[in-house]
JSON list of C-alpha atoms in Angstrom, two decimals:
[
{"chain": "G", "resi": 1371, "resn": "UNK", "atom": "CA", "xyz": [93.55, 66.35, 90.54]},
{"chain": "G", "resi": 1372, "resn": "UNK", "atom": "CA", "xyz": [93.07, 65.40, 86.64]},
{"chain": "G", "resi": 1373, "resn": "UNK", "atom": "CA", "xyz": [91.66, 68.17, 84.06]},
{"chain": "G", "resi": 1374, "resn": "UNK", "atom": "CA", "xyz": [88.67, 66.33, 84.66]},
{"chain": "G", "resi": 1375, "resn": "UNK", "atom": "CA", "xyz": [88.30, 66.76, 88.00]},
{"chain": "G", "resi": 1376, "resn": "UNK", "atom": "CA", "xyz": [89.54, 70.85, 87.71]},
{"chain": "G", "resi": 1377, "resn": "UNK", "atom": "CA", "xyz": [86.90, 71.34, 85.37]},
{"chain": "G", "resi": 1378, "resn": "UNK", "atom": "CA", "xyz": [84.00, 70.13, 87.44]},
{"chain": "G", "resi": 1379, "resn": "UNK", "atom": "CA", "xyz": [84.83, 71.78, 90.00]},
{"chain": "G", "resi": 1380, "resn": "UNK", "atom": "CA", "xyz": [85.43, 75.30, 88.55]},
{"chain": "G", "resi": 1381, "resn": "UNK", "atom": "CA", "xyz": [81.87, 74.61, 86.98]},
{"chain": "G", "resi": 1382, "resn": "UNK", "atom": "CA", "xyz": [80.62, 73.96, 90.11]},
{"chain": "G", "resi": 1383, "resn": "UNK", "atom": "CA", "xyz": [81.62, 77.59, 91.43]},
{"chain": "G", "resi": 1384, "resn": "UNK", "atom": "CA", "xyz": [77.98, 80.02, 91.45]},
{"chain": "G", "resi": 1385, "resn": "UNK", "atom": "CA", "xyz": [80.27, 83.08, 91.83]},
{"chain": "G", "resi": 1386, "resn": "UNK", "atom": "CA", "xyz": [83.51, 84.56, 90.97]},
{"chain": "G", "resi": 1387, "resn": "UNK", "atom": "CA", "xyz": [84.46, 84.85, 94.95]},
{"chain": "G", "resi": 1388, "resn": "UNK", "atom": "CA", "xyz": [84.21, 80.98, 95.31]},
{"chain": "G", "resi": 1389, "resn": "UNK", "atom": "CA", "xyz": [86.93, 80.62, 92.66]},
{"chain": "G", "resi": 1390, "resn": "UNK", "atom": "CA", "xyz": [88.98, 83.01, 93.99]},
{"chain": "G", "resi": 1391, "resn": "UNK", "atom": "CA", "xyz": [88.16, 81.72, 97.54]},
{"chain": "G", "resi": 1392, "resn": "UNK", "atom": "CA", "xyz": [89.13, 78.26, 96.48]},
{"chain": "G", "resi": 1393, "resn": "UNK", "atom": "CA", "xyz": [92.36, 78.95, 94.07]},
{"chain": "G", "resi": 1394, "resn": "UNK", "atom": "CA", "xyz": [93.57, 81.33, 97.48]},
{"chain": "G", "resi": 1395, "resn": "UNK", "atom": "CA", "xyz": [93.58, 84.34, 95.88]},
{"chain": "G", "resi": 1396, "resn": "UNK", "atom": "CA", "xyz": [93.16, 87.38, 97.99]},
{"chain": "G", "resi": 1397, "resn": "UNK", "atom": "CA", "xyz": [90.75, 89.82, 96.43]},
{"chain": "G", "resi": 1398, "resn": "UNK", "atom": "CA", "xyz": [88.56, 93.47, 97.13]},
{"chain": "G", "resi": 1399, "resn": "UNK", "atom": "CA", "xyz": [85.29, 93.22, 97.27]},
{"chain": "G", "resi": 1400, "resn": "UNK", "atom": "CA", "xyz": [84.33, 96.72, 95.50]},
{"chain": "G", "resi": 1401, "resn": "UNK", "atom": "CA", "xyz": [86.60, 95.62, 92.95]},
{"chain": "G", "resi": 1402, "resn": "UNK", "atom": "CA", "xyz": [84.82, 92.49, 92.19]},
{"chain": "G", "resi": 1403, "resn": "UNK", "atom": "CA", "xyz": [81.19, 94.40, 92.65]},
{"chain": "G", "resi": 1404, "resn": "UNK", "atom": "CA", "xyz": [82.19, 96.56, 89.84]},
{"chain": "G", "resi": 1405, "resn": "UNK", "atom": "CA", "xyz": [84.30, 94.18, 87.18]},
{"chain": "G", "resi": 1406, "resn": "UNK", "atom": "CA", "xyz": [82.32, 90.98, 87.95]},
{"chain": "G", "resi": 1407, "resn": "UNK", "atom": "CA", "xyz": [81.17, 90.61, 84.52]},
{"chain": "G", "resi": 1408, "resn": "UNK", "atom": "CA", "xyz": [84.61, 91.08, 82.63]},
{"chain": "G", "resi": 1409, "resn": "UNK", "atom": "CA", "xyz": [86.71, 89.47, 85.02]},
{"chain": "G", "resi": 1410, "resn": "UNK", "atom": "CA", "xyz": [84.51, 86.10, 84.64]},
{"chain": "G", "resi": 1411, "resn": "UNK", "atom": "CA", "xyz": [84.37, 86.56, 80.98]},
{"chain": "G", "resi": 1412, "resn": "UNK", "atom": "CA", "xyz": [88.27, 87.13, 80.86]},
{"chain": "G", "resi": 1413, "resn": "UNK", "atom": "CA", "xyz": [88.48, 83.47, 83.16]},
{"chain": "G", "resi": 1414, "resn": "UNK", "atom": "CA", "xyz": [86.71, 81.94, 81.21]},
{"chain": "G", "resi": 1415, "resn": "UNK", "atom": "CA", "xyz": [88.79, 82.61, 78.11]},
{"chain": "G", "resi": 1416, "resn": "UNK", "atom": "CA", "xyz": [91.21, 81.39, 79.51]},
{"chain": "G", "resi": 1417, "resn": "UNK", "atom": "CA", "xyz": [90.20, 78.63, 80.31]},
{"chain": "G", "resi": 1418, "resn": "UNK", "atom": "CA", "xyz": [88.96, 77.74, 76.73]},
{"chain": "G", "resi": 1419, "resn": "UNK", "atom": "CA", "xyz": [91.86, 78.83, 74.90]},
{"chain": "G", "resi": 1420, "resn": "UNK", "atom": "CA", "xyz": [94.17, 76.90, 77.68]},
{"chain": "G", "resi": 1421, "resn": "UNK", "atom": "CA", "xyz": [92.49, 73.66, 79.29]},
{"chain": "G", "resi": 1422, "resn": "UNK", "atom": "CA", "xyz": [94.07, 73.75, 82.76]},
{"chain": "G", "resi": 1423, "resn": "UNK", "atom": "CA", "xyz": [95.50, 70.73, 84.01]},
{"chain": "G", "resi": 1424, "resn": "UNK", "atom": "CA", "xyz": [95.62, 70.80, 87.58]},
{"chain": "G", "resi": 1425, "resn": "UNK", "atom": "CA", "xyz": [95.10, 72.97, 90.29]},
{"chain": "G", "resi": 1426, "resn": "UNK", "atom": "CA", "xyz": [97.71, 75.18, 89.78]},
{"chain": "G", "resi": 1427, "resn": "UNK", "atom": "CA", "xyz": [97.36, 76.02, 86.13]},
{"chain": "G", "resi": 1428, "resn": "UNK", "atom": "CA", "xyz": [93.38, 77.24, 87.30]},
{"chain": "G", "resi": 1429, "resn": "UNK", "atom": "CA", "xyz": [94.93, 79.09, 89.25]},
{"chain": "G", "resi": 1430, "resn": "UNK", "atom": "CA", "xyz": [96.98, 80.52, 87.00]},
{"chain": "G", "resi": 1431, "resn": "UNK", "atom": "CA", "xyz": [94.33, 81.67, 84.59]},
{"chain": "G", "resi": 1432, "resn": "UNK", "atom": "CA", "xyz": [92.44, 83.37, 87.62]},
{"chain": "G", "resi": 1433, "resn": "UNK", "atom": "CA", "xyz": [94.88, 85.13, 88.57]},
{"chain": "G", "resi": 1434, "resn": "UNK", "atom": "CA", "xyz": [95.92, 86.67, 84.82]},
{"chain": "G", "resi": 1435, "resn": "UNK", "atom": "CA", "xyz": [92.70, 87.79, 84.69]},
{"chain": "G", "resi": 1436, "resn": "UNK", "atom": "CA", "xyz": [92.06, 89.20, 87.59]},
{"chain": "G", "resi": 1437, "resn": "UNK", "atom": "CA", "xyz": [95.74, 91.40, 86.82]},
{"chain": "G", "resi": 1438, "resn": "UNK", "atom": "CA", "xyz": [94.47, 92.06, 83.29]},
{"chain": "G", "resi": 1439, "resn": "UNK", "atom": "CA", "xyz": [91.95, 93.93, 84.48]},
{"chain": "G", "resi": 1440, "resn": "UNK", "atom": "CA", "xyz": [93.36, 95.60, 86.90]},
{"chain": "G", "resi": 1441, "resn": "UNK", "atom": "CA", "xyz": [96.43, 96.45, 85.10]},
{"chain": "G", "resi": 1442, "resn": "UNK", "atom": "CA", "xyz": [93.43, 97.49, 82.17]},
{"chain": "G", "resi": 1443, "resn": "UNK", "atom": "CA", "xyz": [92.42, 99.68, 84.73]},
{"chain": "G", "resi": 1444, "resn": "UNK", "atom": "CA", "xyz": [95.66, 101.84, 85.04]},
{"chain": "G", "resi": 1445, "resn": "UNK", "atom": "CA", "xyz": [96.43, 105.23, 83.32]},
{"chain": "G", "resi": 1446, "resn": "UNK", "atom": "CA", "xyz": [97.96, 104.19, 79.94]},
{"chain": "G", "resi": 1447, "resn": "UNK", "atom": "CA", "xyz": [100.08, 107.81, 79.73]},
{"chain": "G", "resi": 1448, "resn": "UNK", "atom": "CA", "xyz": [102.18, 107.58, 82.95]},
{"chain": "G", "resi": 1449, "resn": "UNK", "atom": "CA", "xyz": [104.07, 104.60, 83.87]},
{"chain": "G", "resi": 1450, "resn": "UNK", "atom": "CA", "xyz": [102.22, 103.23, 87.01]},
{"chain": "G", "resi": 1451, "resn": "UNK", "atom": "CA", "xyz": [102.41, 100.52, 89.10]},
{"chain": "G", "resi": 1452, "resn": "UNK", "atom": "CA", "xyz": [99.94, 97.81, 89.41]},
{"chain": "G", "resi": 1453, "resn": "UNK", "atom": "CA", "xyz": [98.91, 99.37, 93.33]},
{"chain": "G", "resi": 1454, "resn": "UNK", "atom": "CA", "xyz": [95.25, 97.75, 93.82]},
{"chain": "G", "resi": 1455, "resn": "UNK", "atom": "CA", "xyz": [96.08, 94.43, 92.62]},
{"chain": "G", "resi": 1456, "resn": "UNK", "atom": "CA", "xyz": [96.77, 91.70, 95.17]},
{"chain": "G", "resi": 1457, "resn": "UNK", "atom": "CA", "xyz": [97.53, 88.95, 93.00]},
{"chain": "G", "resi": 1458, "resn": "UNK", "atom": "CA", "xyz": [99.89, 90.86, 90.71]},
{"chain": "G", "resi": 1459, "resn": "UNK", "atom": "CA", "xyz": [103.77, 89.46, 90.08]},
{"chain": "G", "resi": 1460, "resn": "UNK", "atom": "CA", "xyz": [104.64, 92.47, 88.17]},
{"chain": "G", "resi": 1461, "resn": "UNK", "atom": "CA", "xyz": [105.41, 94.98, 90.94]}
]
């Protein structure tokens, strides 16, 4: 799939659960309910600062953003783990 083709079809997407449905990225609902707004913001960054070029580089950016806010989400003063994140790789 070209950057071409990844493009149209993440601008296809009408909500955040179809990209995460289609990059197979498991996800919680409440989670998305509440950070809806700043995770698609945060994916869409990404996306603008780094084109992706296939599948797998989409999927890439998804997933940092969906960690970055859940890792935002943590308690900066004790040193916890990333628990309620399901697509983390820093556990």
């Amino acid at each position: 799939m070209s950057q071409i083709d990844i493009s149209k079809k993440i601008a296809g997407f009408t909500s955040i659960e179809q990209a995460l449905e289609y990059f197979d990225i498991s996800f919680d609902s409440h989670f998305i309910d509440e950070y809806r707004i700043p995770l698609t913001k945060r994916f869409n960054g990404y996306l603008i600062l780094e084109k992706p070029d296939d599948w797998f580089s989409a999927r890439r950016a998804l997933k940092n953003a969906y960690c970055k806010i859940q890792r935002g989400r943590l308690d900066k003063s004790t040193r916890s783990a990333c628990r309620g994140c399901t697509s983390c790789q820093r556990r």
